Coordinates of C-alpha atoms in Angstrom, one line a residue:
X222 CA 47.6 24.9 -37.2
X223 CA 44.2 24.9 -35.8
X224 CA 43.2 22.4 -33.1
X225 CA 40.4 20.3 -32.7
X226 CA 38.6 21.0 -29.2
X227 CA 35.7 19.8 -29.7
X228 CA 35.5 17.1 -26.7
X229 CA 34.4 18.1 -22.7
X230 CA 37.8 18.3 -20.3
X231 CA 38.5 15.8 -17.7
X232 CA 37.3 18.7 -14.9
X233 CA 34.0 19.1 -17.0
X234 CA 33.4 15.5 -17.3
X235 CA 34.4 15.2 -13.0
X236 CA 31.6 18.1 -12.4
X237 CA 28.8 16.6 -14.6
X238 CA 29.4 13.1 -12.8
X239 CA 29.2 14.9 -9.3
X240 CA 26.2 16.8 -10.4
X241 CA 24.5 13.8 -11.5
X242 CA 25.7 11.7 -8.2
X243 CA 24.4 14.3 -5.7
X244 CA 20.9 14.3 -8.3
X245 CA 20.5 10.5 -7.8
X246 CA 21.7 10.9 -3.9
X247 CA 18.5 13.2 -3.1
X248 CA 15.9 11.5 -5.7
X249 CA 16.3 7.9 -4.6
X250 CA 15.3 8.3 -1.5
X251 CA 12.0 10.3 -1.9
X252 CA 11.2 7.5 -5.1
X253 CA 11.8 4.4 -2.3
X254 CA 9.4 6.1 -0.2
X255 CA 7.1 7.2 -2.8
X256 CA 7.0 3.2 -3.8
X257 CA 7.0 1.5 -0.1
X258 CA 3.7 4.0 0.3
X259 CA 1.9 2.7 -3.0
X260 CA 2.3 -0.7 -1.4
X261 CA 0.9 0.5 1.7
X262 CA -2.2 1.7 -0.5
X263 CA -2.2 -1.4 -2.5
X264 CA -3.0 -3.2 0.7
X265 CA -5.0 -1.3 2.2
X266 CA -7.1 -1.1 -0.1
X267 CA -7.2 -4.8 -0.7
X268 CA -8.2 -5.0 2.6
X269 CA -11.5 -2.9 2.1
X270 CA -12.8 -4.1 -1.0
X271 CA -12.1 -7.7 0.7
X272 CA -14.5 -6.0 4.1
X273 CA -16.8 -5.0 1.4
X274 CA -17.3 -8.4 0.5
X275 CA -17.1 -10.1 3.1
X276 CA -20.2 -7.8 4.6
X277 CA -21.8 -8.0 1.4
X278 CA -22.4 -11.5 1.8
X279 CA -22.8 -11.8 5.8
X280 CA -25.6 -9.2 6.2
X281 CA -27.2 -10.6 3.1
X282 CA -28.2 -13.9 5.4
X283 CA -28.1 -11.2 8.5
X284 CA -25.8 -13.7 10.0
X285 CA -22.3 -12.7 11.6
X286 CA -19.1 -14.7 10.7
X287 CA -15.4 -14.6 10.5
X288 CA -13.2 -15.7 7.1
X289 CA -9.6 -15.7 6.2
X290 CA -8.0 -15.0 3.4
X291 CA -4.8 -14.9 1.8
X292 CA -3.9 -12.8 -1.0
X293 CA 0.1 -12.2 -2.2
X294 CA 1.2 -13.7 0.7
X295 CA -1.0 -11.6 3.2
X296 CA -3.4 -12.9 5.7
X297 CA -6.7 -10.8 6.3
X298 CA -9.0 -11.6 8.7
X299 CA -12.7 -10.4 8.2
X300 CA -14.9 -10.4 11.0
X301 CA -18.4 -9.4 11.3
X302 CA -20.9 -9.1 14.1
X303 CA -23.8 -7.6 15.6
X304 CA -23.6 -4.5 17.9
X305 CA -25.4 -3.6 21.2
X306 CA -27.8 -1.6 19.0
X307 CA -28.8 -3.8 16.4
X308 CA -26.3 -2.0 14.1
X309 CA -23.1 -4.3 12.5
X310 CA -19.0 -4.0 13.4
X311 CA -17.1 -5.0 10.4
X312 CA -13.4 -5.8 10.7
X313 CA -10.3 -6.4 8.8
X314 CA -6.9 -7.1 10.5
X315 CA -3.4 -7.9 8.2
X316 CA -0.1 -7.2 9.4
X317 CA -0.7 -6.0 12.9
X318 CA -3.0 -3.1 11.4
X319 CA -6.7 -3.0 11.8
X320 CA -9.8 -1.5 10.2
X321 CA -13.2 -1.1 11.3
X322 CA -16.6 0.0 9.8
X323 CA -20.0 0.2 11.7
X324 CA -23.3 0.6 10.1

């Protein structure tokens, strides 16, 4: 009589489940962080295209101003004006972070 053995043990079955627990246990991490950075970038570089803009049409009229704008729930505030030197300070501040360009 010849048995059919053809299945995984309840040990085999116990290590492949740890294996794959201790996978997912070091790989989520490094994906939430991988994904709260993209957001980061996503923002950021909302912020500069927005700057862009923003100095794009001030210097056009070689005027300075300040504008708000919300985008996905987050407030930028562009500012632009005129330096000692004759030369322009652009600014963006969202979230408590700030970025500044000078011609």
């Amino acid at each position: 009589m010849c048995k059919n053995e053809s299945g995984f043990t309840f040990l085999e079955g116990m290590l492949s489940l740890s294996f794959m627990i201790l996978l997912s246990i070091t790989l989520f991490p490094l994906l939430f962080n991988m994904l709260h950075q993209l957001n980061e970038e996503k923002k950021e570089l909302t912020a500069y295209r927005l700057l862009y803009e923003h100095m794009e049409k001030q210097i056009k009229w070689k005027e300075g101003g300040r504008e708000s704008r919300t985008i996905r729930n987050i407030d930028y505030e562009l500012t632009l004006k005129e330096g000692r030197e004759g030369d322009w300070i652009a600014c963006v501040y969202y979230e408590e972070r700030e970025h500044c360009l000078q011609q």
